[in-house]
Amino acid sequence: MDTAESLIADVAIDCPGRDRYSYRVPDALADVAVGDCVSVPFGPRSLRGFVVAVERRAPPAGVTLRDLAGRRPDVRVPPHLLGLIQWGARYYRCSLGEFLAGAVPAPVREGTRMDAEISVAPVAGFAAKVTARQRAVLDALAGETLALADACERAGTDRAMFDRLAKLGAVTVSEHRAVQEVRLDARAEDHELTDEQRIAVGEVSQALTEGIQRTYLLYGITGSGKTLVYLELAQQVIASGKQVLLLLPEIGLTPQLAARVRRRFARVAVWHSGFTDGERASLWREVAAGAFDLVVGTRSALFAPLPKPGLIIVDEEHEQSYKQESVPRYHARDLAVVYGGQLGVPVVLGSATPSLESVHNARTGRYAVLTLKKRPLGGRLPTPLVVDMREECHAQKKQAHLSRELIDRLRGVQERGEQAIVLLNRRGWSPVVSCTDCGHALSCTHCDISLTYHKGAARLRCHYCGDQKPMPPVCPACQQPTLGTFGLGTEQLAATLAAEVPSLKILRVDADTVAERQGHAKLFQAFSEGAADCLVGTQMVAKGLDFPRVTLVGILCADRALSVPDFRAAERTYQLVAQVSGRAGRGAKSGTVVVQAFDVAAPSIRCALDHRPKEFVDAEMDLRRDYGYPPFSGLVRFVWTSESQADVQLVAAEHGRLIASAASGDVVLGPNPAGLAFLKGQHRWHALIKSSSRGAAQGFLDRLDALGGLPRSRKVHVSVDVDPYVTS
Ligand code: ADP
Ligand code: ZN
């Protein structure tokens, strides 16, 4: 047995449970360092992991360590990022290896390489003398820019020929990184800052200069110019030789912001999900090598390996898409605040409708508040009109989906050459298909969910598991040809609008119409170029868009989300209504919002429309405090899933007893069947633990760990979600 000291690496491996496993470092890898991606033998398998410690020590008595098997060249997680990930794994209760696997993209870990893309472009106006052969090659290009392989094929030649032509100045041969196109545009924004913007910039700027760490809540109404504040601050950070991280809820939904950032700065990486594996791996390595000054992207961009982050900005900080709903179940805004603290750099959280958590942090002094109350272009916040759909149906003597008010105004918008946005947060033709005779409703075989009818595709689809089938000709229960569709989705809405206002050019934006890669960007571009008068869509149309010609916004079924059993239902409704109304009147002209609802008195809708944020927030805070919900508590949710209903019930009950014994002043709700008790073929039970604060919730989890944690079951999967956003 070898008891002599040797070099030992502790490695985090992507599996639940232990954070680190020890390996002997062979001489060939003696320069291995913390953050390196390595391959290790693990049982009979070879797995990928990350080195989290290297030291010379004696292995534990009686243990023979296995050797590190290899190392990826050029993949090293920077120490500050590793620090964040360690914090995250502890807080969100997964293993360090699981968190690393979620934070470092698989193609990076797997070492995927991208074929260098080489293109050949003829130089316009080139007139110098060339040989006849060279002339023939140039003619073959016909003035087009081609990929090298295509150019070679077309001209019947090889790369050497193009290199010679490049020397002569007849063509350019460029090897470009497929992952970024630098588009510098002379139209870069040169607005003078408004007074409010100047004050906001000044405060953070001073913190930057003096090296003060602080989190700022940039609370600016829709259209108040938050982006310009971000850009000014980014400029200062970049000038000081550091990098900026700009997080957005969904890149496809905020193409304009990404475009504005790229117009202003040259070395920008856009971090989105549309990359090929090779592109993603290559982008990661380039970011780590310091090739970019600014990374803009969705929640996972927080883990971009910037060498020296100097500022973190989280735009639309209230958006739920910052929460990841699979392991690691982190919240990118919350982690951004932690990261800022660890790095000692400012964090700016921007929103027109801040989350109650952030407002609470501002009110208790944890965050500094910067406010923007005016729209620089002079447009005022839109005038609201609420239509009571009960009265409307009565007046129209039918089950009306569209109010006369909205239709009249849409006509007016079109006549004046303006534009409108109509929001309905439900896609497809109809959300319910049922028998008008026996009442049987069609639901998914794998989920406890009704099927949605999609007319264009002529399919019934489950929006949860994606299962689909054709519409049956007769009711499966009573065999009568009496199936009917009920309720309204965006597909039907667009058709109904087209029937009501035949001359109105309509563009529909929902998950069905944007299915193809980067689809949103194209649709929004078309709309901003005036290809349609009216954008009809799901919540996708609510976010961050800036179309100056939009003067009318319609919101259908505004109160529908309020019936969802979730303590954030009112907050979400408020945010959606305020955000989508904020799309109107962003240019010089003011706008109108027409809201259709059955519960027209709901405070979340009224306050959003009447621009009374404080009233809504105060009332909602009181409710949260009374019922013990965040921001006045810390939540933990457990979910048990299994194909067997009996097993899931048994294990949940057994785990429930352990949970109860770890609780100490914490309220335990459940275990009981989850709101969606059957999903994707799995039976589901859940439990919600309410502690007095986030810290107290961590205390509860520590006590549960001290009891040995929840015992593994082969048949039932259990997940833990810290600060859950889905609670039913
Ligand atoms: P927000 O993100 O706060 O909703 P934006 O940043 O999209 O708002 O700004 C709204 C509009 O106002 C944009 O068209 C932007 O170009 C314009 N804008 C912002 N700041 C100024 C300014 N200081 N002067 C003139 N126009 C501005
Ligand atoms: Zn389903």
PDB file of C-alpha atoms in Angstrom, residues 94-218:
ATOM      1  CA  CYS A  94     -27.315  19.705  -6.010  1.00  0.00           C
ATOM      2  CA  SER A  95     -23.827  18.239  -6.295  1.00  0.00           C
ATOM      3  CA  LEU A  96     -21.019  20.469  -7.466  1.00  0.00           C
ATOM      4  CA  GLY A  97     -20.586  18.221 -10.502  1.00  0.00           C
ATOM      5  CA  GLU A  98     -24.257  18.553 -11.418  1.00  0.00           C
ATOM      6  CA  PHE A  99     -24.042  22.327 -11.185  1.00  0.00           C
ATOM      7  CA  LEU A 100     -20.880  22.432 -13.259  1.00  0.00           C
ATOM      8  CA  ALA A 101     -22.523  20.259 -15.887  1.00  0.00           C
ATOM      9  CA  GLY A 102     -25.397  22.735 -16.003  1.00  0.00           C
ATOM     10  CA  ALA A 103     -23.101  25.744 -16.146  1.00  0.00           C
ATOM     11  CA  VAL A 104     -20.476  24.604 -18.634  1.00  0.00           C
ATOM     12  CA  PRO A 105     -22.111  23.602 -21.928  1.00  0.00           C
ATOM     13  CA  ALA A 106     -21.777  19.955 -22.934  1.00  0.00           C
ATOM     14  CA  PRO A 107     -19.900  20.684 -26.194  1.00  0.00           C
ATOM     15  CA  VAL A 108     -17.242  22.498 -24.148  1.00  0.00           C
ATOM     16  CA  ARG A 109     -16.855  19.536 -21.832  1.00  0.00           C
ATOM     17  CA  GLU A 110     -16.825  17.179 -24.788  1.00  0.00           C
ATOM     18  CA  GLY A 111     -14.301  19.266 -26.661  1.00  0.00           C
ATOM     19  CA  THR A 112     -16.372  19.707 -29.811  1.00  0.00           C
ATOM     20  CA  ARG A 113     -14.532  21.651 -32.504  1.00  0.00           C
ATOM     21  CA  MET A 114     -15.988  23.836 -35.158  1.00  0.00           C
ATOM     22  CA  ASP A 115     -14.899  23.562 -38.771  1.00  0.00           C
ATOM     23  CA  ALA A 116     -13.295  26.873 -39.503  1.00  0.00           C
ATOM     24  CA  GLU A 117     -15.604  28.690 -41.821  1.00  0.00           C
ATOM     25  CA  ILE A 118     -13.742  30.274 -44.632  1.00  0.00           C
ATOM     26  CA  SER A 119     -15.329  32.527 -47.175  1.00  0.00           C
ATOM     27  CA  VAL A 120     -14.169  34.095 -50.392  1.00  0.00           C
ATOM     28  CA  ALA A 121     -15.393  37.516 -51.442  1.00  0.00           C
ATOM     29  CA  PRO A 122     -14.503  39.271 -54.694  1.00  0.00           C
ATOM     30  CA  VAL A 123     -13.238  42.817 -54.159  1.00  0.00           C
ATOM     31  CA  ALA A 124     -15.481  45.254 -55.976  1.00  0.00           C
ATOM     32  CA  GLY A 125     -13.771  47.490 -58.521  1.00  0.00           C
ATOM     33  CA  PHE A 126     -10.659  45.333 -58.787  1.00  0.00           C
ATOM     34  CA  ALA A 127      -9.182  46.153 -62.183  1.00  0.00           C
ATOM     35  CA  ALA A 128      -5.527  45.099 -62.140  1.00  0.00           C
ATOM     36  CA  LYS A 129      -4.173  42.609 -64.653  1.00  0.00           C
ATOM     37  CA  VAL A 130      -4.544  38.917 -63.959  1.00  0.00           C
ATOM     38  CA  THR A 131      -3.808  35.784 -65.923  1.00  0.00           C
ATOM     39  CA  ALA A 132      -6.506  34.296 -68.109  1.00  0.00           C
ATOM     40  CA  ARG A 133      -6.920  31.425 -65.654  1.00  0.00           C
ATOM     41  CA  GLN A 134      -7.289  33.842 -62.739  1.00  0.00           C
ATOM     42  CA  ARG A 135      -9.789  35.885 -64.746  1.00  0.00           C
ATOM     43  CA  ALA A 136     -11.835  32.746 -65.375  1.00  0.00           C
ATOM     44  CA  VAL A 137     -11.874  31.987 -61.648  1.00  0.00           C
ATOM     45  CA  LEU A 138     -12.989  35.518 -60.789  1.00  0.00           C
ATOM     46  CA  ASP A 139     -15.705  35.370 -63.429  1.00  0.00           C
ATOM     47  CA  ALA A 140     -16.914  32.110 -61.942  1.00  0.00           C
ATOM     48  CA  LEU A 141     -17.524  33.850 -58.607  1.00  0.00           C
ATOM     49  CA  ALA A 142     -19.856  36.268 -60.389  1.00  0.00           C
ATOM     50  CA  GLY A 143     -19.382  38.896 -57.707  1.00  0.00           C
ATOM     51  CA  GLU A 144     -20.742  36.689 -54.927  1.00  0.00           C
ATOM     52  CA  THR A 145     -19.330  35.905 -51.514  1.00  0.00           C
ATOM     53  CA  LEU A 146     -19.082  32.155 -51.157  1.00  0.00           C
ATOM     54  CA  ALA A 147     -17.953  29.596 -48.652  1.00  0.00           C
ATOM     55  CA  LEU A 148     -14.461  28.434 -49.658  1.00  0.00           C
ATOM     56  CA  ALA A 149     -15.659  24.934 -50.519  1.00  0.00           C
ATOM     57  CA  ASP A 150     -18.380  26.314 -52.789  1.00  0.00           C
ATOM     58  CA  ALA A 151     -16.018  28.783 -54.429  1.00  0.00           C
ATOM     59  CA  CYS A 152     -13.512  26.004 -55.174  1.00  0.00           C
ATOM     60  CA  GLU A 153     -16.206  23.833 -56.622  1.00  0.00           C
ATOM     61  CA  ARG A 154     -17.703  26.544 -58.770  1.00  0.00           C
ATOM     62  CA  ALA A 155     -14.375  27.665 -60.204  1.00  0.00           C
ATOM     63  CA  GLY A 156     -12.834  24.197 -60.383  1.00  0.00           C
ATOM     64  CA  THR A 157      -9.816  25.218 -58.348  1.00  0.00           C
ATOM     65  CA  ASP A 158      -8.330  25.033 -54.849  1.00  0.00           C
ATOM     66  CA  ARG A 159      -7.542  27.270 -51.935  1.00  0.00           C
ATOM     67  CA  ALA A 160      -4.028  28.117 -53.157  1.00  0.00           C
ATOM     68  CA  MET A 161      -5.568  29.916 -56.132  1.00  0.00           C
ATOM     69  CA  PHE A 162      -7.726  32.089 -53.874  1.00  0.00           C
ATOM     70  CA  ASP A 163      -4.759  32.846 -51.625  1.00  0.00           C
ATOM     71  CA  ARG A 164      -2.849  34.095 -54.699  1.00  0.00           C
ATOM     72  CA  LEU A 165      -5.828  36.177 -55.782  1.00  0.00           C
ATOM     73  CA  ALA A 166      -6.082  37.572 -52.268  1.00  0.00           C
ATOM     74  CA  LYS A 167      -2.420  38.682 -52.470  1.00  0.00           C
ATOM     75  CA  LEU A 168      -3.259  40.525 -55.670  1.00  0.00           C
ATOM     76  CA  GLY A 169      -6.179  42.203 -53.925  1.00  0.00           C
ATOM     77  CA  ALA A 170      -8.772  40.596 -56.162  1.00  0.00           C
ATOM     78  CA  VAL A 171     -10.591  38.749 -53.396  1.00  0.00           C
ATOM     79  CA  THR A 172     -10.608  38.568 -49.645  1.00  0.00           C
ATOM     80  CA  VAL A 173     -10.321  35.211 -47.955  1.00  0.00           C
ATOM     81  CA  SER A 174     -11.529  35.349 -44.403  1.00  0.00           C
ATOM     82  CA  GLU A 175     -11.694  32.761 -41.695  1.00  0.00           C
ATOM     83  CA  HIS A 176     -14.421  34.016 -39.527  1.00  0.00           C
ATOM     84  CA  ARG A 177     -15.850  32.880 -36.299  1.00  0.00           C
ATOM     85  CA  ALA A 178     -19.312  31.679 -37.099  1.00  0.00           C
ATOM     86  CA  VAL A 179     -20.489  32.661 -33.649  1.00  0.00           C
ATOM     87  CA  GLN A 180     -20.283  36.384 -33.935  1.00  0.00           C
ATOM     88  CA  GLU A 181     -20.845  38.869 -36.634  1.00  0.00           C
ATOM     89  CA  VAL A 182     -19.572  42.241 -35.707  1.00  0.00           C
ATOM     90  CA  ARG A 183     -21.871  44.816 -37.148  1.00  0.00           C
ATOM     91  CA  LEU A 184     -20.709  48.278 -36.455  1.00  0.00           C
ATOM     92  CA  ASP A 185     -23.238  50.781 -37.480  1.00  0.00           C
ATOM     93  CA  ALA A 186     -22.818  54.486 -37.890  1.00  0.00           C
ATOM     94  CA  ARG A 187     -26.305  54.912 -36.467  1.00  0.00           C
ATOM     95  CA  ALA A 188     -24.969  54.006 -33.034  1.00  0.00           C
ATOM     96  CA  GLU A 189     -27.025  55.808 -30.466  1.00  0.00           C
ATOM     97  CA  ASP A 190     -25.853  59.263 -29.749  1.00  0.00           C
ATOM     98  CA  HIS A 191     -28.805  60.490 -27.730  1.00  0.00           C
ATOM     99  CA  GLU A 192     -28.089  62.974 -25.009  1.00  0.00           C
ATOM    100  CA  LEU A 193     -28.962  61.382 -21.690  1.00  0.00           C
ATOM    101  CA  THR A 194     -32.061  62.769 -20.045  1.00  0.00           C
ATOM    102  CA  ASP A 195     -31.626  64.188 -16.543  1.00  0.00           C
ATOM    103  CA  GLU A 196     -33.047  61.030 -14.999  1.00  0.00           C
ATOM    104  CA  GLN A 197     -30.766  58.835 -17.054  1.00  0.00           C
ATOM    105  CA  ARG A 198     -27.771  60.996 -16.170  1.00  0.00           C
ATOM    106  CA  ILE A 199     -28.478  60.652 -12.463  1.00  0.00           C
ATOM    107  CA  ALA A 200     -28.878  56.880 -12.735  1.00  0.00           C
ATOM    108  CA  VAL A 201     -25.688  56.503 -14.759  1.00  0.00           C
ATOM    109  CA  GLY A 202     -23.838  58.845 -12.424  1.00  0.00           C
ATOM    110  CA  GLU A 203     -24.620  56.840  -9.321  1.00  0.00           C
ATOM    111  CA  VAL A 204     -23.474  53.501 -10.655  1.00  0.00           C
ATOM    112  CA  SER A 205     -20.590  55.130 -12.429  1.00  0.00           C
ATOM    113  CA  GLN A 206     -19.324  56.519  -9.160  1.00  0.00           C
ATOM    114  CA  ALA A 207     -19.548  53.075  -7.579  1.00  0.00           C
ATOM    115  CA  LEU A 208     -17.578  51.687 -10.499  1.00  0.00           C
ATOM    116  CA  THR A 209     -14.890  54.307 -10.155  1.00  0.00           C
ATOM    117  CA  GLU A 210     -14.609  53.919  -6.418  1.00  0.00           C
ATOM    118  CA  GLY A 211     -14.822  50.116  -6.525  1.00  0.00           C
ATOM    119  CA  ILE A 212     -17.959  49.989  -4.396  1.00  0.00           C
ATOM    120  CA  GLN A 213     -20.074  46.867  -4.522  1.00  0.00           C
ATOM    121  CA  ARG A 214     -23.792  47.499  -4.622  1.00  0.00           C
ATOM    122  CA  THR A 215     -26.927  46.125  -6.216  1.00  0.00           C
ATOM    123  CA  TYR A 216     -29.125  48.689  -7.937  1.00  0.00           C
ATOM    124  CA  LEU A 217     -32.747  48.360  -8.862  1.00  0.00           C
ATOM    125  CA  LEU A 218     -33.235  50.428 -12.007  1.00  0.00           C
TER     126      LEU A 218
END
